[in-house]
mmCIF file of C-alpha atoms and ligand atoms in Angstrom:
data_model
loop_
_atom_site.group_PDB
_atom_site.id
_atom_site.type_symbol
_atom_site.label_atom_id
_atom_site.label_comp_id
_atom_site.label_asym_id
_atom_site.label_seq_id
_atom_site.Cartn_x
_atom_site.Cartn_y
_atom_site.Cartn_z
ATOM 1 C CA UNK A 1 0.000 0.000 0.000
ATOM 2 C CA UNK A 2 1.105 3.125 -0.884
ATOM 3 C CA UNK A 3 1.266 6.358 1.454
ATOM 4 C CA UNK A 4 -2.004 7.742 0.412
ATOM 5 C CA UNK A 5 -3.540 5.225 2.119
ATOM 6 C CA UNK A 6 -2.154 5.740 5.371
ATOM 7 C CA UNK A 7 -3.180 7.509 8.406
ATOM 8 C CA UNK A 8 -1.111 10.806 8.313
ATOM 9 C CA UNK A 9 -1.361 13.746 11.377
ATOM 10 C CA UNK A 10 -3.245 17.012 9.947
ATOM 11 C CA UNK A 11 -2.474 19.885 12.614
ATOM 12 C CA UNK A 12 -4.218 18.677 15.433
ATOM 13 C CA UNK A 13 -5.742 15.827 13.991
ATOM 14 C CA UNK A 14 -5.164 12.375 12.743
ATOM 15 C CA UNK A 15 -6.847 11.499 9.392
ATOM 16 C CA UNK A 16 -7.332 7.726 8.146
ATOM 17 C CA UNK A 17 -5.651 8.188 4.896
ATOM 18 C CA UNK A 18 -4.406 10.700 2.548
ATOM 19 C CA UNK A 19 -7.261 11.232 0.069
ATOM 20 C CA UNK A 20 -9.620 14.424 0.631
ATOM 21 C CA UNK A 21 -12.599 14.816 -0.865
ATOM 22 C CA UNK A 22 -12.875 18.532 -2.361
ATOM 23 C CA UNK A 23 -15.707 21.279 -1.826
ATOM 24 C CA UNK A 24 -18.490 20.343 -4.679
ATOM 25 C CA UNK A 25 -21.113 22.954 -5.747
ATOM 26 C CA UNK A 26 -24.349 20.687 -5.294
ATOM 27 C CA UNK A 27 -27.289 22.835 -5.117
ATOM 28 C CA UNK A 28 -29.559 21.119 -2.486
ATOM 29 C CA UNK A 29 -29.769 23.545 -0.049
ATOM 30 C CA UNK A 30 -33.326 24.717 1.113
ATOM 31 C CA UNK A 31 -35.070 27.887 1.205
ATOM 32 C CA UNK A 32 -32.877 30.185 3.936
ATOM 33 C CA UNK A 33 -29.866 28.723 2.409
ATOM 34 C CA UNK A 34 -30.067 25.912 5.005
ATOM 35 C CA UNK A 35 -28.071 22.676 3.946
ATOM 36 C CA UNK A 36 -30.627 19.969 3.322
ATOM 37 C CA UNK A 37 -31.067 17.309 5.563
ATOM 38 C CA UNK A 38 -30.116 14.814 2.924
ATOM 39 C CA UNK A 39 -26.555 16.360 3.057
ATOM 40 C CA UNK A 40 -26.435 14.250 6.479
ATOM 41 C CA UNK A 41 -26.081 10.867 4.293
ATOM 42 C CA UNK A 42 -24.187 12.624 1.445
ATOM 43 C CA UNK A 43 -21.257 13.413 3.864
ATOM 44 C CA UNK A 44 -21.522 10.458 5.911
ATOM 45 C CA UNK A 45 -21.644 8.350 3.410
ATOM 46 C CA UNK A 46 -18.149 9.991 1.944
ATOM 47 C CA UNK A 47 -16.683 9.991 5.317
ATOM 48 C CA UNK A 48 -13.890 7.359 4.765
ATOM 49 C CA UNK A 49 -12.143 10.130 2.932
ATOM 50 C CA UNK A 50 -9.124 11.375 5.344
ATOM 51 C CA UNK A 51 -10.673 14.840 4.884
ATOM 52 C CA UNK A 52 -13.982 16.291 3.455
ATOM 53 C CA UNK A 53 -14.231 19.920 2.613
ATOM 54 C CA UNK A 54 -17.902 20.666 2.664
ATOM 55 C CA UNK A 55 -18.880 22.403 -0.364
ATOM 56 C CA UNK A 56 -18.267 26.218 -0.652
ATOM 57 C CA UNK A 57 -20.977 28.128 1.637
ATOM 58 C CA UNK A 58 -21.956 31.502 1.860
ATOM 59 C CA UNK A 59 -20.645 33.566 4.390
ATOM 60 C CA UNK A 60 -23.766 36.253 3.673
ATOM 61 C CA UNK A 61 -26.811 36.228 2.284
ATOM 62 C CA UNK A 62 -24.633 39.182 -0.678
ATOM 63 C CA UNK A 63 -22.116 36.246 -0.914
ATOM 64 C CA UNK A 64 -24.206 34.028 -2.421
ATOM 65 C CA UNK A 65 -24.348 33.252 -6.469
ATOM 66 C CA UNK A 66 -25.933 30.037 -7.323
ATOM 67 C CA UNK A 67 -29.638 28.619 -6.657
ATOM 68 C CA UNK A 68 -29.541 27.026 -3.249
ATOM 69 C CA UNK A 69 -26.140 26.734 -1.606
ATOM 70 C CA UNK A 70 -26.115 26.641 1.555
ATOM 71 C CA UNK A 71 -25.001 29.398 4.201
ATOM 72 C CA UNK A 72 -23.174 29.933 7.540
ATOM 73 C CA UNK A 73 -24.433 33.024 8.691
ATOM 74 C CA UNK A 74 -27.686 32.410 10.779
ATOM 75 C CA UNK A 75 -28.551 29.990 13.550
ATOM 76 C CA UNK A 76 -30.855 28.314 11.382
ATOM 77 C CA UNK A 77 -27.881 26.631 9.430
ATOM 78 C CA UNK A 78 -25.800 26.097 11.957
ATOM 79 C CA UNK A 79 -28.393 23.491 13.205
ATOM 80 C CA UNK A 80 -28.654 22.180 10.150
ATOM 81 C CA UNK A 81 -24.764 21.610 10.028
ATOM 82 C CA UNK A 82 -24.410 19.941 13.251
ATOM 83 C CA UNK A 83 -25.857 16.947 12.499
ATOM 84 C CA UNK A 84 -23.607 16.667 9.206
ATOM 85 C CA UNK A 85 -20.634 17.041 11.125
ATOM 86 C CA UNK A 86 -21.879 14.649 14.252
ATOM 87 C CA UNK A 87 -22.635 12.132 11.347
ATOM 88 C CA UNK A 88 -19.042 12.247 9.381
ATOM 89 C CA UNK A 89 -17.626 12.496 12.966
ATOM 90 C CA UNK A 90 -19.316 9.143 13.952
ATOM 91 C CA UNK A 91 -17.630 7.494 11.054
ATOM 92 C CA UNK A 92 -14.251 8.185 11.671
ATOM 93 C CA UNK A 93 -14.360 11.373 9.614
ATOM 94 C CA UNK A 94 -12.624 14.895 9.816
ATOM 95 C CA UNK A 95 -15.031 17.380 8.218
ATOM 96 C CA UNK A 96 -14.189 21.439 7.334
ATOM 97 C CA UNK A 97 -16.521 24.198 5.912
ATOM 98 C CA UNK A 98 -15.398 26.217 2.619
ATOM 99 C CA UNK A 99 -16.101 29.828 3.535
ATOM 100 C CA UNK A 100 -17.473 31.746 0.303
ATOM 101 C CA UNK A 101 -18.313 34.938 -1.184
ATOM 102 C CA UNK A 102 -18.924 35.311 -4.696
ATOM 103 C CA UNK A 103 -18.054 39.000 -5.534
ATOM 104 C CA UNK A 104 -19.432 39.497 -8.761
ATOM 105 C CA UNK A 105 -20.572 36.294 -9.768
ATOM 106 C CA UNK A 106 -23.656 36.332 -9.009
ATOM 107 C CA UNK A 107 -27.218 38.435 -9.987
ATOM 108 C CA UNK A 108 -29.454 40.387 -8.742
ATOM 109 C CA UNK A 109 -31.942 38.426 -8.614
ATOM 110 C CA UNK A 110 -30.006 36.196 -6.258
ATOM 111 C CA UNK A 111 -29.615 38.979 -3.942
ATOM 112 C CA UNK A 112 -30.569 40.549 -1.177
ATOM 113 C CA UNK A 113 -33.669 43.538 -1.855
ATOM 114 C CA UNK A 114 -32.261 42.947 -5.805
ATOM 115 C CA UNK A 115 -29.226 45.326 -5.346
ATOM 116 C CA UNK A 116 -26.367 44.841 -7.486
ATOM 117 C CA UNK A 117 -23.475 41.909 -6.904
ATOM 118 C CA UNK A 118 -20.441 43.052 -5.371
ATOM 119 C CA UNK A 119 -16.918 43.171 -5.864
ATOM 120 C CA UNK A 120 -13.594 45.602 -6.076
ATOM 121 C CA UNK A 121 -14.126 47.258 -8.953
ATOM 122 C CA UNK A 122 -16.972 47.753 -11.089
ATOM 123 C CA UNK A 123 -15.977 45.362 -13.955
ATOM 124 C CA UNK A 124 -18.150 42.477 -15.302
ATOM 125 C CA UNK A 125 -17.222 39.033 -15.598
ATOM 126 C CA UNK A 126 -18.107 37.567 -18.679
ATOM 127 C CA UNK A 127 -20.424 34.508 -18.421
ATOM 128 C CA UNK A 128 -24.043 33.441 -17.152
ATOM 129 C CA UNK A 129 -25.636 33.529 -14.183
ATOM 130 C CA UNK A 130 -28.088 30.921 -13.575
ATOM 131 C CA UNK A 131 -31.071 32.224 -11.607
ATOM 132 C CA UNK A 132 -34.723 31.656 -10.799
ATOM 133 C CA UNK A 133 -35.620 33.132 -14.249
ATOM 134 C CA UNK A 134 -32.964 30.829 -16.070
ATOM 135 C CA UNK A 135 -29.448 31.704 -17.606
ATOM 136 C CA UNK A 136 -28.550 35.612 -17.292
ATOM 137 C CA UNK A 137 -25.334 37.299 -18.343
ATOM 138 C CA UNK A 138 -23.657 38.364 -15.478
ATOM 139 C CA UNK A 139 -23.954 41.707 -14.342
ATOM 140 C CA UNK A 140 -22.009 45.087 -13.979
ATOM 141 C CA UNK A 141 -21.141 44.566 -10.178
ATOM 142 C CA UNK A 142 -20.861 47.556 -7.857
ATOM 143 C CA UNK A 143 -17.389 48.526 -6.495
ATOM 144 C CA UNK A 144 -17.195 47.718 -2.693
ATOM 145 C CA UNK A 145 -16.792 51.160 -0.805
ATOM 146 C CA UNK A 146 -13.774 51.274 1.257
ATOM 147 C CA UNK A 147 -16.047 51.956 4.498
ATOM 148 C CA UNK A 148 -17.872 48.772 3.937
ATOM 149 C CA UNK A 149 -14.496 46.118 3.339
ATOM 150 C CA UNK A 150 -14.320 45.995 7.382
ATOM 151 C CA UNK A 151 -18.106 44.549 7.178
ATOM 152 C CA UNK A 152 -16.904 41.893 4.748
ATOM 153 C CA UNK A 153 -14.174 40.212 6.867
ATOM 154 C CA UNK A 154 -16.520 40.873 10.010
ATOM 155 C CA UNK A 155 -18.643 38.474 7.724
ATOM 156 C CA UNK A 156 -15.597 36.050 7.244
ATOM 157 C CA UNK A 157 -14.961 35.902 10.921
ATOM 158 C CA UNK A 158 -18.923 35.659 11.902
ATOM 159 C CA UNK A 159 -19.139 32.679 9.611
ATOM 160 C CA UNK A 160 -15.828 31.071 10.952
ATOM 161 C CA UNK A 161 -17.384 31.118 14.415
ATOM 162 C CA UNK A 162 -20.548 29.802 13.417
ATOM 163 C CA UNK A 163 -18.604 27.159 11.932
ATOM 164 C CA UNK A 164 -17.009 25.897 14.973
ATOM 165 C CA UNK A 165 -20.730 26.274 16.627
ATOM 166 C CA UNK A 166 -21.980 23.983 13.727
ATOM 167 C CA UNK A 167 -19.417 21.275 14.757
ATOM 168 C CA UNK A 168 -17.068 21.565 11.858
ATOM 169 C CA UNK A 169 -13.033 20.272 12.665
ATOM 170 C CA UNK A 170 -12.031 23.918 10.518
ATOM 171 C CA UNK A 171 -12.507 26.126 8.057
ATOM 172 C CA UNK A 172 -10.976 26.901 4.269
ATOM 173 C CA UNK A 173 -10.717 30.173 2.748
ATOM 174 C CA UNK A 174 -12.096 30.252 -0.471
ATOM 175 C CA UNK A 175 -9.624 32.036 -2.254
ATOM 176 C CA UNK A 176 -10.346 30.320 -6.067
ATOM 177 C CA UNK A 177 -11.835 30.225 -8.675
ATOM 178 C CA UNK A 178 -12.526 34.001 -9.494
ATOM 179 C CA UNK A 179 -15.071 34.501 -6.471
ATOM 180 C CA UNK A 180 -14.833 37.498 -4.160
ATOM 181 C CA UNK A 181 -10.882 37.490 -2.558
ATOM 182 C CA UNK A 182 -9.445 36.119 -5.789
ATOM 183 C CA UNK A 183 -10.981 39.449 -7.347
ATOM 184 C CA UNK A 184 -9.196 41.366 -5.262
ATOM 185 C CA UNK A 185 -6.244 39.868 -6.046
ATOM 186 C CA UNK A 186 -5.836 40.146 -9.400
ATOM 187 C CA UNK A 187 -5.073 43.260 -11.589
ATOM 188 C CA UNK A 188 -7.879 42.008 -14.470
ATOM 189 C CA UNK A 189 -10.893 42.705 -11.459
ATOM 190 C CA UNK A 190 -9.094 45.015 -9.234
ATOM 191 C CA UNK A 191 -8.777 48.501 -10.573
ATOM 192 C CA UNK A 192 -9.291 50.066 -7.149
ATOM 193 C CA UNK A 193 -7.007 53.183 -6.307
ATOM 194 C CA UNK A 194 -7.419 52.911 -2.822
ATOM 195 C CA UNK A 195 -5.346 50.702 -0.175
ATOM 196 C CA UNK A 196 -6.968 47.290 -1.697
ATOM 197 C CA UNK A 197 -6.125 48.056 -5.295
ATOM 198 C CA UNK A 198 -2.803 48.753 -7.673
ATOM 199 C CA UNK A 199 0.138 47.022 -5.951
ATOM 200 C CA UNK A 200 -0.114 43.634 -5.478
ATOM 201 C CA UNK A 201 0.787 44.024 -1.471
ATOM 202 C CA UNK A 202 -2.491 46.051 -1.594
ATOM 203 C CA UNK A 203 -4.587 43.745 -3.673
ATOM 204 C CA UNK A 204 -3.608 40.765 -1.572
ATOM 205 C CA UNK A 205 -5.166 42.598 1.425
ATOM 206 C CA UNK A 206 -8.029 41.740 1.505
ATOM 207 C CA UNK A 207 -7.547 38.306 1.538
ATOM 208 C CA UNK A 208 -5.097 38.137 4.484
ATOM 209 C CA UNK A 209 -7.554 40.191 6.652
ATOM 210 C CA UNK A 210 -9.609 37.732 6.326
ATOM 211 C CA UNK A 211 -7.366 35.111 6.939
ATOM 212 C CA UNK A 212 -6.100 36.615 10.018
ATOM 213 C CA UNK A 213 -9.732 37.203 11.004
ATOM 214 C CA UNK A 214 -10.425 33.548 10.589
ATOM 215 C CA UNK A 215 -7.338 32.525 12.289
ATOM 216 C CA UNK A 216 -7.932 34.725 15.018
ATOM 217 C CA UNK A 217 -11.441 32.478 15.811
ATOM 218 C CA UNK A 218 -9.585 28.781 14.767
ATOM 219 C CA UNK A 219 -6.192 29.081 14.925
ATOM 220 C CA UNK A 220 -3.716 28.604 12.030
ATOM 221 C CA UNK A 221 -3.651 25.403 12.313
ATOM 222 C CA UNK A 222 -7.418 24.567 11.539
ATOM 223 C CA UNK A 223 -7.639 26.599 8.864
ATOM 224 C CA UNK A 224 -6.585 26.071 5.543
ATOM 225 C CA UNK A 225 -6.606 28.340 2.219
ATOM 226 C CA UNK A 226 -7.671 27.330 -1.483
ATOM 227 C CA UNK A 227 -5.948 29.364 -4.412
ATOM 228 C CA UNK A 228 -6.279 28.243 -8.625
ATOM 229 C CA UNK A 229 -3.248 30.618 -9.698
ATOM 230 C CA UNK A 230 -3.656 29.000 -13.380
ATOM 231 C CA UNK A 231 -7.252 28.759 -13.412
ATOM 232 C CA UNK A 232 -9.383 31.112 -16.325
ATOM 233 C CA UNK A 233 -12.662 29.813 -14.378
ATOM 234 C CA UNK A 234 -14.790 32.926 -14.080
ATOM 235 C CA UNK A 235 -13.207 35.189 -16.352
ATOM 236 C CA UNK A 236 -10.411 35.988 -13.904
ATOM 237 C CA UNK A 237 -7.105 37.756 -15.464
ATOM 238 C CA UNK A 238 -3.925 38.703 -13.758
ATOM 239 C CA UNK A 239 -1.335 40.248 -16.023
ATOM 240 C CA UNK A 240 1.704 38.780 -13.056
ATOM 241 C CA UNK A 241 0.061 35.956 -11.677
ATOM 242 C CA UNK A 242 3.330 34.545 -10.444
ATOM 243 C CA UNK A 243 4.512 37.650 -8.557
ATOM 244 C CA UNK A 244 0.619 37.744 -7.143
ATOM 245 C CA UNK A 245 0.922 34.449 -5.934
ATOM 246 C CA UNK A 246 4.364 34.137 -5.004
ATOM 247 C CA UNK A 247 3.963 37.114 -2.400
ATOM 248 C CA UNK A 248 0.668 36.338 -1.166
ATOM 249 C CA UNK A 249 1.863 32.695 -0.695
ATOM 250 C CA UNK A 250 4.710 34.302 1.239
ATOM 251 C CA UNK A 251 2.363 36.377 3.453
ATOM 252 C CA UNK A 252 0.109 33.281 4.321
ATOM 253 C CA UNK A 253 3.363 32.287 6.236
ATOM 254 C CA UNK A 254 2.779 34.485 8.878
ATOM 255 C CA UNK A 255 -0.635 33.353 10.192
ATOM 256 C CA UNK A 256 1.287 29.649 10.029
ATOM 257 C CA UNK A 257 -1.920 27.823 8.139
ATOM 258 C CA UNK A 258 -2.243 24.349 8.308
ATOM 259 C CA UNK A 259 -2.283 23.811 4.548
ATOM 260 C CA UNK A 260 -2.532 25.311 1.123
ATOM 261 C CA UNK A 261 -5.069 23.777 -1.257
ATOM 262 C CA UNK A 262 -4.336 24.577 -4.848
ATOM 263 C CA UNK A 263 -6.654 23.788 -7.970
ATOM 264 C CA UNK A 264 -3.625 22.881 -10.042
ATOM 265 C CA UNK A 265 -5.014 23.770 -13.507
ATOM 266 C CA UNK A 266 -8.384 24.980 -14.877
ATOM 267 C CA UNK A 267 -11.169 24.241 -12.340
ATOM 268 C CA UNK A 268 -13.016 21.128 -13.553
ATOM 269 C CA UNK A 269 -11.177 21.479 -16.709
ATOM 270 C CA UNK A 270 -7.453 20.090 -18.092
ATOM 271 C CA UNK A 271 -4.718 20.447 -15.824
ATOM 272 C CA UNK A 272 -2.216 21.783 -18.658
ATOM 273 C CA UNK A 273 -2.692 25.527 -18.814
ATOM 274 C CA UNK A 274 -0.645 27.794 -20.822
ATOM 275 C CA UNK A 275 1.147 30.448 -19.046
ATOM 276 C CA UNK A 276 4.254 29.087 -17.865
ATOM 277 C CA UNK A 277 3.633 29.491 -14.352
ATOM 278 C CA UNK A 278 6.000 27.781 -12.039
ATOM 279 C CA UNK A 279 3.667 26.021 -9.290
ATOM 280 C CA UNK A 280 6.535 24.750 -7.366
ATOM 281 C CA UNK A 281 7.454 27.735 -6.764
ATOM 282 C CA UNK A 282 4.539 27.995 -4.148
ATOM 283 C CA UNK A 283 4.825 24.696 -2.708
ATOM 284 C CA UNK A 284 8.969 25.446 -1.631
ATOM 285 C CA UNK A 285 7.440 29.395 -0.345
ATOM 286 C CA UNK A 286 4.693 27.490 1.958
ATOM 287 C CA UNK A 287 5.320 26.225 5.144
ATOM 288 C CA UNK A 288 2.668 24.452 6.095
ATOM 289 C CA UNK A 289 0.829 21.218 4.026
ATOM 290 C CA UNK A 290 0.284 20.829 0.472
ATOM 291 C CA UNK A 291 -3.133 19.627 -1.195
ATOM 292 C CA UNK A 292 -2.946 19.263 -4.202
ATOM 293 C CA UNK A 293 -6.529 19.079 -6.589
ATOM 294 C CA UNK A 294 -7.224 18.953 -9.948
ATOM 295 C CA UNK A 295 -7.603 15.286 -12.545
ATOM 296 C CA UNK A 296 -5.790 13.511 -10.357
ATOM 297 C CA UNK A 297 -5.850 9.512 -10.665
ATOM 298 C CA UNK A 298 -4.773 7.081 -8.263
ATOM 299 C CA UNK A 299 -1.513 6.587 -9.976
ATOM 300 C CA UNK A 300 -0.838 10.575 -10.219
ATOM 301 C CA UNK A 301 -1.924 10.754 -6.297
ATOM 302 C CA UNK A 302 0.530 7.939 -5.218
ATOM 303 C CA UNK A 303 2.994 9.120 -7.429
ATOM 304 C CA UNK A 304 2.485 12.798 -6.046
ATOM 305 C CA UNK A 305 2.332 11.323 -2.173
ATOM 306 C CA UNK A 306 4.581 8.683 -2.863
ATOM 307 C CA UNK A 307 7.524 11.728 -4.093
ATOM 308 C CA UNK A 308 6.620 14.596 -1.118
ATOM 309 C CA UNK A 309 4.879 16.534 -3.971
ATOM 310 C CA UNK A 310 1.786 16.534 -2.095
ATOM 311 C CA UNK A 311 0.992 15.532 1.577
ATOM 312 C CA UNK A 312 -2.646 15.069 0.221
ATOM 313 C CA UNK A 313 -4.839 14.690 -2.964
ATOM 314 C CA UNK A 314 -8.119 15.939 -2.878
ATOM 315 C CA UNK A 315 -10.464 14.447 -5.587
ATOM 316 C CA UNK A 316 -13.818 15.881 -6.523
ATOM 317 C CA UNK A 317 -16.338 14.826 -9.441
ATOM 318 C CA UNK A 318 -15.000 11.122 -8.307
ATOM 319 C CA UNK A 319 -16.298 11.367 -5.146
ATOM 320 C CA UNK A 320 -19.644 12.596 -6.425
ATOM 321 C CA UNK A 321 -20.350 8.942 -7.778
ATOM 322 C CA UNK A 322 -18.140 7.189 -5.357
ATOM 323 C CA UNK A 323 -19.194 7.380 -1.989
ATOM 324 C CA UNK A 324 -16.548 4.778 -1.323
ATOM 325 C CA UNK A 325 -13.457 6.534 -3.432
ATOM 326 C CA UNK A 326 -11.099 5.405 -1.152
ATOM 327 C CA UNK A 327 -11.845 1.935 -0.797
ATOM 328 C CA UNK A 328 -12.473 1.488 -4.666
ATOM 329 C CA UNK A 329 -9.090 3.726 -4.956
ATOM 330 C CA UNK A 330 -6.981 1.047 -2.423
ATOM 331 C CA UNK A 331 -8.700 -1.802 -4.047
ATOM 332 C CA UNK A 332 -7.884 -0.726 -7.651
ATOM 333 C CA UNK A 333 -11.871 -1.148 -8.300
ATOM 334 C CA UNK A 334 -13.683 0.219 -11.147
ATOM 335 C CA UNK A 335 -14.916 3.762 -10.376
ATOM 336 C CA UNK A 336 -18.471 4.698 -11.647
ATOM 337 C CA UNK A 337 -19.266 7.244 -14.163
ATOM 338 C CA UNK A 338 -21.473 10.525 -12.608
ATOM 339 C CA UNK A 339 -24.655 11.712 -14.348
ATOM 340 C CA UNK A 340 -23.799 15.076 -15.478
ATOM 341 C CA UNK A 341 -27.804 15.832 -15.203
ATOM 342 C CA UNK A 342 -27.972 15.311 -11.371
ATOM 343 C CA UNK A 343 -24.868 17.227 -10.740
ATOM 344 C CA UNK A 344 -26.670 20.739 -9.749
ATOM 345 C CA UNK A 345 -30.087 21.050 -7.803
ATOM 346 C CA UNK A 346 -32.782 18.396 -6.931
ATOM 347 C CA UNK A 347 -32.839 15.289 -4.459
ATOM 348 C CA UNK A 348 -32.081 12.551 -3.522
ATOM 349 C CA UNK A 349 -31.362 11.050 -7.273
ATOM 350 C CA UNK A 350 -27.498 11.712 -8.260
ATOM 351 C CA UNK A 351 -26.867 12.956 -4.862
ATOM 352 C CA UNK A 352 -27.667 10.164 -2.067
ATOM 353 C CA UNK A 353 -28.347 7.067 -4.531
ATOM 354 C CA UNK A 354 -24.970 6.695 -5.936
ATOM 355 C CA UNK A 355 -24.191 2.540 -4.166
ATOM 356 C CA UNK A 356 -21.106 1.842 -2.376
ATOM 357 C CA UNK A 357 -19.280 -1.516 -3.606
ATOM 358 C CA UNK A 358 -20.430 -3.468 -1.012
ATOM 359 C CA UNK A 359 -23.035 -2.246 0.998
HETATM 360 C C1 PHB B 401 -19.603 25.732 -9.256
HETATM 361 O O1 PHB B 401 -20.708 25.818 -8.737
HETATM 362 O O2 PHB B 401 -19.462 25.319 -10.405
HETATM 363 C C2 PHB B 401 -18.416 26.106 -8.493
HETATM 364 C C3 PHB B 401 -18.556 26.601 -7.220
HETATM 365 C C4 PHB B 401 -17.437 26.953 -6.506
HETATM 366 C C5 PHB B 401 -16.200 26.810 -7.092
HETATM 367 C C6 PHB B 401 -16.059 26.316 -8.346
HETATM 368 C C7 PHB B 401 -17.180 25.959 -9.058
HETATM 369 O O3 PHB B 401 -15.107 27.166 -6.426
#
C-alpha cells in the first residue's frame, strides 16, 4: 500500500488516509440557504475520505451566487450543520466548511432587496448567471466602498465562528476560482485606487484580513486556504500571476496555516494551462501542508504522495459517484461514471443514490 492510504497527522488531527474529498457545488440547499437534511447521508456516506471539505458556503446572504447553496451566517444553518458534522464524525471522519463569497458572480436576482453583486471594482465578468428566471449574463457589479471592506471580513470571521458552533473540525478560505478574494487579487478585477487596489501588497489585502480574522477564531492550524493561480474559471485575469501568488503565498506564512489547497489547472477542466507558471514555486514558499486538486488519478496521487509533492490529494467529481473513493481507490476497483444531469439542484437522485461496492 502506498502512502495515500495511510493515516497521516493534519495539525491537530489524525486522518485515516491521505485522500480528501474537495468542496463540490451541489445545489440542495433549502429555502434560507439551510443545507438539506439529505446532506447528512451525502457526507456520511463519503466519510472514509481522510478529509472532506464541505462544499463552498456563503458567508452572507450578498455572498451568495448560485440557486440554493447553503449558508453559515444564521442559527438556522448552523443546526442544520451539526448533524452533518456529528454524522461524518461518527464514522471516523474529519469534516471542514469552505467559507465563500462570490463578488461578482452572481445576480441580482439572487440577492438581497435585488441590489447589485459586489466586488472591487466595477468590472463584469463575462459569463451566465443561472437564476430563478434561467441563464442571465452576469452583471455590472458595484465597487465595494472602502467603508464597507471591514463589514466583509466581520462576515468572514462571523461565519468562521458559526462554523465551529456547527461542529465543523475547521474552516478553508475560499480564495479560487474568481469569487470574491481572488478578485481582489488580481489586476484584471481590481482597478481600485485605494489601499486594496494597484500594488499587489495592496490587492492581496483583503484576503489576508480575512485570513487573520479567521485565524484569530480557529487558529492557524485549523484553517486552511484554497488558491487556482492558473485557473481562467470565471473570467479571472492577472497580467503577473506569479509575482501575485508568489507574495501572497509568502504572506500566508505568517498566520502559520495548516495547509494550502491549490486547484492545479483549470477548475473542472485540463490540468495543462498555458502560461508558464511555475507552481513549485509555491509549494517550496509554503510552510505548512500541500493539497494538491485537480484530474488527479490514483496513480498521479501515489505518485504525487509517494515523491513529497503533495501531503494530500483531494479528488472531486469522483467522489460525487463514489461514496466509497477510497476503498475502490486502495482496491484498484472500477470507479463509476457521474450523471452530469444530477450534478446541480434536486434530491435525492445523483446525490444520495450513488451505491457503495459493497453495501
Ligand atoms: C460551481 O458551482 O461550479 C463552483 C462553485 C465553486 C467553485 C467552483 C465551481 O469554487
Amino acid at each position: 500500500m502506498s502512502k495515500l492510504f495511510e493515516a497521516t497527522t493534519f495539525g491537530p488531527y489524525q486522518l485515516q488516509n491521505r485522500i480528501v474529498m474537495a468542496p463540490l457545488t451541489r445545489s440542495r440547499a433549502l429555502d434560507g440557504d439551510i443545507p438539506s437534511p439529505l446532506a447528512i447521508e451525502y457526507y456520511e456516506q463519503r466519510a472514509s475520505a481522510g478529509l472532506i471539505i464541505a462544499e463552498a458556503t456563503q458567508i452572507s446572504p450578498q455572498g451568495k451566487g448560485y440557486i440554493s447553496t447553503p449558508g453559515i451566517y444564521n442559527a438556522a444553518q448552523v443546526q442544520a450543520w451539526r448533524p452533518i458534522t456529528s454524522a461524518v464524525h461518527a464514522r471516523g471522519g474529519r469534516i471542514f466548511l469552505q467559507l465563500w463569497h462570490v463578488g461578482r458572480i452572481s445576480h441580482s436576482s439572487l440577492q438581497p432587496d435585488g441590489a447589485l453583486p459586489v466586488a472591487p471594482s466595477a468590472i463584469a465578468a463575462q459569463g451566465q448567471s443561472y437564476t430563478p428566471e434561467g441563464f442571465k449574463p452576469l452583471e455590472t457589479p458595484r465597487a465595494l466602498e472602502l467603508a464597507e471592506l471591514p463589514g466583509i471580513v466581520a462576515q468572514y470571521k462571523h461565519a468562521a465562528e458559526l462554523a465551529k458552533e456547527a461542529g465543523f473540525d475547521g474552516v478553508e478560505v475560499h480564495g479560487a476560482n474568481g469569487y470574491l478574494l481572488d478578485q481582489f487579487l488580481r489586476d484584471g478585477s481590481n482597478h481600485r485606487t485605494d489601499a486594496y487596489g494597484g500594488s499587489i501588497e495592496n490587492r492581496a489585502r483583503l484576503m489576508l484580513e480575512v485570513v487573520e480574522a479567521v485565524v484569530s477564531v480557529w487558529g492557524g492550524d485549523k484553517v486552511g486556504i484554497r488558491l487556482s493561480p492558473l485557473s481562467p474559471f470565471n473570467d479571472i485575469k492577472d497580467s503577473t500571476p506569479q509575482a501575485t501568488f508568489s507574495y501572497v503565498v509568502e504572506q500566508l506564512n505568517r498566520f502559520n496555516l495548516l495547509y494550502l489547497h491549490l486547484v492545479e489547472g483549470a477548475t473542472g477542466g485540463p490540468r495543462d494551462v498555458d502560461g508558464g507558471f511555475d507552481l513549485s514555486e509555491l509549494r517550496r514558499i509554503f510552510k505548512g501542508l500541500y493539497i494538491a486538486n485537480n484530474g488527479y488519478d490514483k496513480a498521479m496521487a501515489e505518485t504525487a504522495v509517494n515523491e513529497g509533492k503533495a501531503d494530500l490529494v483531494a479528488f472531486g467529481r469522483p467522489f460525487i459517484s463514489n461514496p466509497d473513493l477510497v476503498h475502490r481507490l486502495a482496491t484498484g476497483a472500477e470507479l463509476a461514471a457521474l450523471d452530469p444531469a444530477t450534478l446541480y439542484g434536486g434530491g435525492a437522485k445523483g446525490y444520495t443514490d450513488y451505491p457503495a461496492l459493497s453495501a
